[in-house]
PDB file of C-alpha atoms in Angstrom:
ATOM      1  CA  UNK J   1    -105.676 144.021  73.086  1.00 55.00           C
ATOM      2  CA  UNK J   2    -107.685 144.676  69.989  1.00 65.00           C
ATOM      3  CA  UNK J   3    -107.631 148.509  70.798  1.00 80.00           C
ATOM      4  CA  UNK J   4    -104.091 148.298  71.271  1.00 81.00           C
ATOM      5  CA  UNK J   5    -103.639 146.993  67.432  1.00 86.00           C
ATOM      6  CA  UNK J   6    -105.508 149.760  66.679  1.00 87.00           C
ATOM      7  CA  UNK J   7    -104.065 152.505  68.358  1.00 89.00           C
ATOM      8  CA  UNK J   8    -100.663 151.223  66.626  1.00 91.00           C
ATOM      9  CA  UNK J   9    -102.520 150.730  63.149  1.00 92.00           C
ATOM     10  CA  UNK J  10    -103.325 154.831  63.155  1.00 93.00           C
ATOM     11  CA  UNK J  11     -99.848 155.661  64.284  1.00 93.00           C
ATOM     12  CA  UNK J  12     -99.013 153.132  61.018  1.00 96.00           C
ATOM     13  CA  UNK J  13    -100.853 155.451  58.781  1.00 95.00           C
ATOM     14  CA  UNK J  14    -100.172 158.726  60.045  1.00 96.00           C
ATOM     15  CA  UNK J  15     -96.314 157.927  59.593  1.00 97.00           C
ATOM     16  CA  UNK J  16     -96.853 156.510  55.961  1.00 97.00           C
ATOM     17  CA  UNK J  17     -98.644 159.655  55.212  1.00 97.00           C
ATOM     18  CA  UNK J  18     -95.741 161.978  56.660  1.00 97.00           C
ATOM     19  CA  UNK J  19     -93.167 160.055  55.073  1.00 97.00           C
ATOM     20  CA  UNK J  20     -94.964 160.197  51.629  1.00 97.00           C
ATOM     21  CA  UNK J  21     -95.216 163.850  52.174  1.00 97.00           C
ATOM     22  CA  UNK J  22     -92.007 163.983  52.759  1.00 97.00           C
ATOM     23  CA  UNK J  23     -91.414 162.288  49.542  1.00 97.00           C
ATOM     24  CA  UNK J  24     -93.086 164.662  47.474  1.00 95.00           C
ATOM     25  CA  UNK J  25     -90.948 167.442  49.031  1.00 95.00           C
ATOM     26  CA  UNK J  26     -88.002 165.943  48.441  1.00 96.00           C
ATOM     27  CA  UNK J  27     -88.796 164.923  44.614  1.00 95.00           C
ATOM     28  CA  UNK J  28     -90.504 168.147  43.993  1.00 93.00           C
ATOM     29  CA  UNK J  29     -86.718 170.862  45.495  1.00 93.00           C
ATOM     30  CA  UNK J  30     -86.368 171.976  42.454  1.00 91.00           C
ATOM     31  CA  UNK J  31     -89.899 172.170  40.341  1.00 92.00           C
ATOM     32  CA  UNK J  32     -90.709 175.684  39.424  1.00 92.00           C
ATOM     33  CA  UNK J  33     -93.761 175.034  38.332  1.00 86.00           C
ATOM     34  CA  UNK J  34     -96.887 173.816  41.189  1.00 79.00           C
ATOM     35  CA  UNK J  35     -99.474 170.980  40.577  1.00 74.00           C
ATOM     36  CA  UNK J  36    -101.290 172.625  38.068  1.00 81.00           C
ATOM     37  CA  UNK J  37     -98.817 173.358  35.345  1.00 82.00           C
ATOM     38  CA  UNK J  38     -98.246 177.216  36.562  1.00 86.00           C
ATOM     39  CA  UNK J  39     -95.250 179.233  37.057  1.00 86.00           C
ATOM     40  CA  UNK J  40     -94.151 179.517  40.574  1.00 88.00           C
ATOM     41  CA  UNK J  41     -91.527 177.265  43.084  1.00 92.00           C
ATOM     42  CA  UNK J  42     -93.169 173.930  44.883  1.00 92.00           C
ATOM     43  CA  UNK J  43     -94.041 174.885  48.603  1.00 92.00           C
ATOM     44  CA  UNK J  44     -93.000 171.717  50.400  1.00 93.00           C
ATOM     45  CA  UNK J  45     -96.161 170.214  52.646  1.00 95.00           C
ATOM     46  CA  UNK J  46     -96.491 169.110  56.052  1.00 95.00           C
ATOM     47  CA  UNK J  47     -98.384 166.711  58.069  1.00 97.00           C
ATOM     48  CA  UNK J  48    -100.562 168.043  61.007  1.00 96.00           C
ATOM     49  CA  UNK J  49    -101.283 165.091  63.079  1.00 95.00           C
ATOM     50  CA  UNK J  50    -104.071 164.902  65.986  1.00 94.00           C
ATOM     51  CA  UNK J  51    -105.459 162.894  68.659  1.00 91.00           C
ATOM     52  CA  UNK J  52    -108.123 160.270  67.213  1.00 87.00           C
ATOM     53  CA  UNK J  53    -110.728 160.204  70.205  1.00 82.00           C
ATOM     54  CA  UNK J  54    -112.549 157.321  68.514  1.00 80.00           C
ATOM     55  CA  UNK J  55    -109.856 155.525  68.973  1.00 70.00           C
ATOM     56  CA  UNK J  56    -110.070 156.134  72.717  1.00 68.00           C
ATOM     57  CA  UNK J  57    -109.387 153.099  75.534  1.00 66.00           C
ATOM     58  CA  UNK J  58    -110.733 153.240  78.633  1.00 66.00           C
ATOM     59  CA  UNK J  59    -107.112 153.630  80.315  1.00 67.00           C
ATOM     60  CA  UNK J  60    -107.141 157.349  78.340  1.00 71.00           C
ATOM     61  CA  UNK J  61    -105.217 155.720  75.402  1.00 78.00           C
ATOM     62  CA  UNK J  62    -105.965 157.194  71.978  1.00 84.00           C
ATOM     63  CA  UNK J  63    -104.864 156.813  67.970  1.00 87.00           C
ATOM     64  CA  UNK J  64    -103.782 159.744  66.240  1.00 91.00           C
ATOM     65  CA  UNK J  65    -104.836 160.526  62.656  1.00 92.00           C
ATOM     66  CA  UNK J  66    -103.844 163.172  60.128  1.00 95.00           C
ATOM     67  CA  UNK J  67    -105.489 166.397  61.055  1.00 95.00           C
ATOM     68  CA  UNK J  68    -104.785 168.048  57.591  1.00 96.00           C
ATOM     69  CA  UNK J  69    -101.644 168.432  55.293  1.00 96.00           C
ATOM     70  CA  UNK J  70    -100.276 172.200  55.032  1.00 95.00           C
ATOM     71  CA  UNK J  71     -98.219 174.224  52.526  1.00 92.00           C
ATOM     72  CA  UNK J  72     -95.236 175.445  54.423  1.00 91.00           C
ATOM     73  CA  UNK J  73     -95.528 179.475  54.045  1.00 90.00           C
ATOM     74  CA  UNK J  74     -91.990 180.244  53.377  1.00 91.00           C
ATOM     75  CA  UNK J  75     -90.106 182.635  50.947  1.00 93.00           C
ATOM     76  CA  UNK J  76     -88.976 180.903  48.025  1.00 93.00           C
ATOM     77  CA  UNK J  77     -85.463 181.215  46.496  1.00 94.00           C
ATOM     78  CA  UNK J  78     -84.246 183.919  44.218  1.00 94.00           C
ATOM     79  CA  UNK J  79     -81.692 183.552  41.671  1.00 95.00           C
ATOM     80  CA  UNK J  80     -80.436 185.934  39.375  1.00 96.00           C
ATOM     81  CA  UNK J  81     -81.175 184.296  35.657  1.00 95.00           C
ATOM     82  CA  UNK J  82     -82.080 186.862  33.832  1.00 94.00           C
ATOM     83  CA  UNK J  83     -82.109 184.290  30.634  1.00 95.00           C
ATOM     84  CA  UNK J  84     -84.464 181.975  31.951  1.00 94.00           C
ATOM     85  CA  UNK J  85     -87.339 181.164  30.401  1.00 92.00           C
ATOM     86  CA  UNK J  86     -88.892 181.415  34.093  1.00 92.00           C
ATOM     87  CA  UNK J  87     -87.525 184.642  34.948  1.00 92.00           C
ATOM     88  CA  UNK J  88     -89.657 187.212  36.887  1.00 92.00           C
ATOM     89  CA  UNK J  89     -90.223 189.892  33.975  1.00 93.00           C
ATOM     90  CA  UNK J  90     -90.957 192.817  35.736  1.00 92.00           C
ATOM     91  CA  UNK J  91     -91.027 194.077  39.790  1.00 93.00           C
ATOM     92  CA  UNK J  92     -88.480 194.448  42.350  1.00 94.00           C
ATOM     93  CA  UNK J  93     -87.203 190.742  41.566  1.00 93.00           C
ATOM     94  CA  UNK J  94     -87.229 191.302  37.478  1.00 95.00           C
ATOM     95  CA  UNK J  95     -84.066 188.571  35.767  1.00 95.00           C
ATOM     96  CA  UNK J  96     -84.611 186.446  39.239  1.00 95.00           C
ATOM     97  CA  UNK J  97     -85.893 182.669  39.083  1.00 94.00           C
ATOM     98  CA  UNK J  98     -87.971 181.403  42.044  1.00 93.00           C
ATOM     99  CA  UNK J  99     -86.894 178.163  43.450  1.00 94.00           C
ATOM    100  CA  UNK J 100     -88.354 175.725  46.225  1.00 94.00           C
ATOM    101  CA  UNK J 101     -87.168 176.795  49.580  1.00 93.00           C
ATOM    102  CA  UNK J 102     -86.992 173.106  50.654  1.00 94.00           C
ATOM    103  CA  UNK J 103     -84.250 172.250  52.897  1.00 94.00           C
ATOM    104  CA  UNK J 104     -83.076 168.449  52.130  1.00 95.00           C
ATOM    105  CA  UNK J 105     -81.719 168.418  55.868  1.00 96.00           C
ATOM    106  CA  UNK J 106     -85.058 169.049  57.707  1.00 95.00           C
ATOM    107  CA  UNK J 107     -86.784 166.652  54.901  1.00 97.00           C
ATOM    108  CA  UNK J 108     -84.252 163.948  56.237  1.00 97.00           C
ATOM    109  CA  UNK J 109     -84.304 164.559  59.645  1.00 97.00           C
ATOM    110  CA  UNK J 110     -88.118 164.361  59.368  1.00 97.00           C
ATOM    111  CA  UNK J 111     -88.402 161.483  57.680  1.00 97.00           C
ATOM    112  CA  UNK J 112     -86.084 159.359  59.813  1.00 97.00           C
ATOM    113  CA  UNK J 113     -88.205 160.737  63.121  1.00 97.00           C
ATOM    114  CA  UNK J 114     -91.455 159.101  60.659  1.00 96.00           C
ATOM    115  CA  UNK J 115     -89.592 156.134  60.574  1.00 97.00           C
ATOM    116  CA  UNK J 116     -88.575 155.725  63.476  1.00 97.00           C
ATOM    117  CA  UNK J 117     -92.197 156.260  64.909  1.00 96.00           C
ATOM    118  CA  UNK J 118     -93.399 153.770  62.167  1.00 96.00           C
ATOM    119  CA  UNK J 119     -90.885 151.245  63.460  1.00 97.00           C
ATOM    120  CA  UNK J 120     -92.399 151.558  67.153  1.00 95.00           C
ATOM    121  CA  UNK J 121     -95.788 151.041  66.156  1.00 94.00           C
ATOM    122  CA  UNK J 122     -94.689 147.457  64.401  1.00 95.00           C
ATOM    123  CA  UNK J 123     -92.741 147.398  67.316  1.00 95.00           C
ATOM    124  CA  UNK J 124     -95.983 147.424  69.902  1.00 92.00           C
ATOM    125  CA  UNK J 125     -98.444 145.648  66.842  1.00 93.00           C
ATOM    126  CA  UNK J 126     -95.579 142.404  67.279  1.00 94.00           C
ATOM    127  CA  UNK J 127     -95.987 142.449  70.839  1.00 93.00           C
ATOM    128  CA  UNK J 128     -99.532 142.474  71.147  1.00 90.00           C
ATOM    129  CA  UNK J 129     -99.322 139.927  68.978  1.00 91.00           C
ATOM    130  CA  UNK J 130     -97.313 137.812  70.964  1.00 92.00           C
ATOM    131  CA  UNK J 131     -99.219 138.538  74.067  1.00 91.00           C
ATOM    132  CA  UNK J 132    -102.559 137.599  72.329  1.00 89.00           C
ATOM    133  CA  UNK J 133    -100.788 134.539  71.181  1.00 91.00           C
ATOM    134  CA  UNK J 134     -99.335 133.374  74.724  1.00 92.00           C
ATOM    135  CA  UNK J 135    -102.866 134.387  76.055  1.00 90.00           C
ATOM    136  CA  UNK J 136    -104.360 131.918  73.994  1.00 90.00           C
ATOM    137  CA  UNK J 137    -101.643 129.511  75.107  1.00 91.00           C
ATOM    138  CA  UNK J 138    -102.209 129.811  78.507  1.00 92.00           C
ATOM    139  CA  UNK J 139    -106.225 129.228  78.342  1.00 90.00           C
ATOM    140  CA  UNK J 140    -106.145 126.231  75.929  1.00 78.00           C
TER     141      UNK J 140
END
């Protein structure tokens, strides 16, 4: 049962970690500037999850863990400002402002399919609990 608590304790941290991502896109739609103080639109991030084999059960049941977090590789979006203090100066897209290409629907829709997934593993962590606990009913 121990393994089980830990299966669901991974699944715990690889939702947290998708729904803080998920944060940062969300707060970040309309920065035009990146981490480092330079010009240029936020690329919202992803989680790549993965199995976690050392997690592994002898019944073939394994923990997942965050495999690494990516920078979505989309076109940003353009909009002619040609008196912004951001605007492209010169090129094909000269008087146009970058933006995030973030789309607040997909960032919801994600993060209620992390919840959701974090709900199930408190879900199975309560029941394991209550098995352990009638378990240790049943053989005092």
């Amino acid at each position: 049962m121990i393994s089980a608590l830990d299966i669901s304790t991974s699944g715990l941290i690889a939702q947290r970690e998708r729904l803080t991502t998920i944060s940062q896109n969300i707060a970040n739609m309309s920065s035009l500037r990146d981490a480092n103080g330079r010009i240029g639109p936020y690329k919202a991030k992803h989680v790549i999850l993965e199995t976690d084999h050392q997690l592994a059960t002898s019944s073939g049941a394994a923990g997942v863990k965050v495999a690494e977090v990516r920078e979505n590789d989309v076109e940003p979006k353009r909009r002619w400002q040609p008196d912004h203090p951001l605007a492209i100066k010169d090129g094909k897209w000269k008087g146009y402002v970058e933006y995030p290409n973030v789309d607040m629907t997909e960032q919801f829709v994600d993060a209620l399919e992390a919840s959701r997934a974090y709900e199930s593993n408190v879900g199975v962590i309560e029941m394991t609990k209550n098995m352990t606990s009638q378990t240790l009913r049943i053989l005092a």
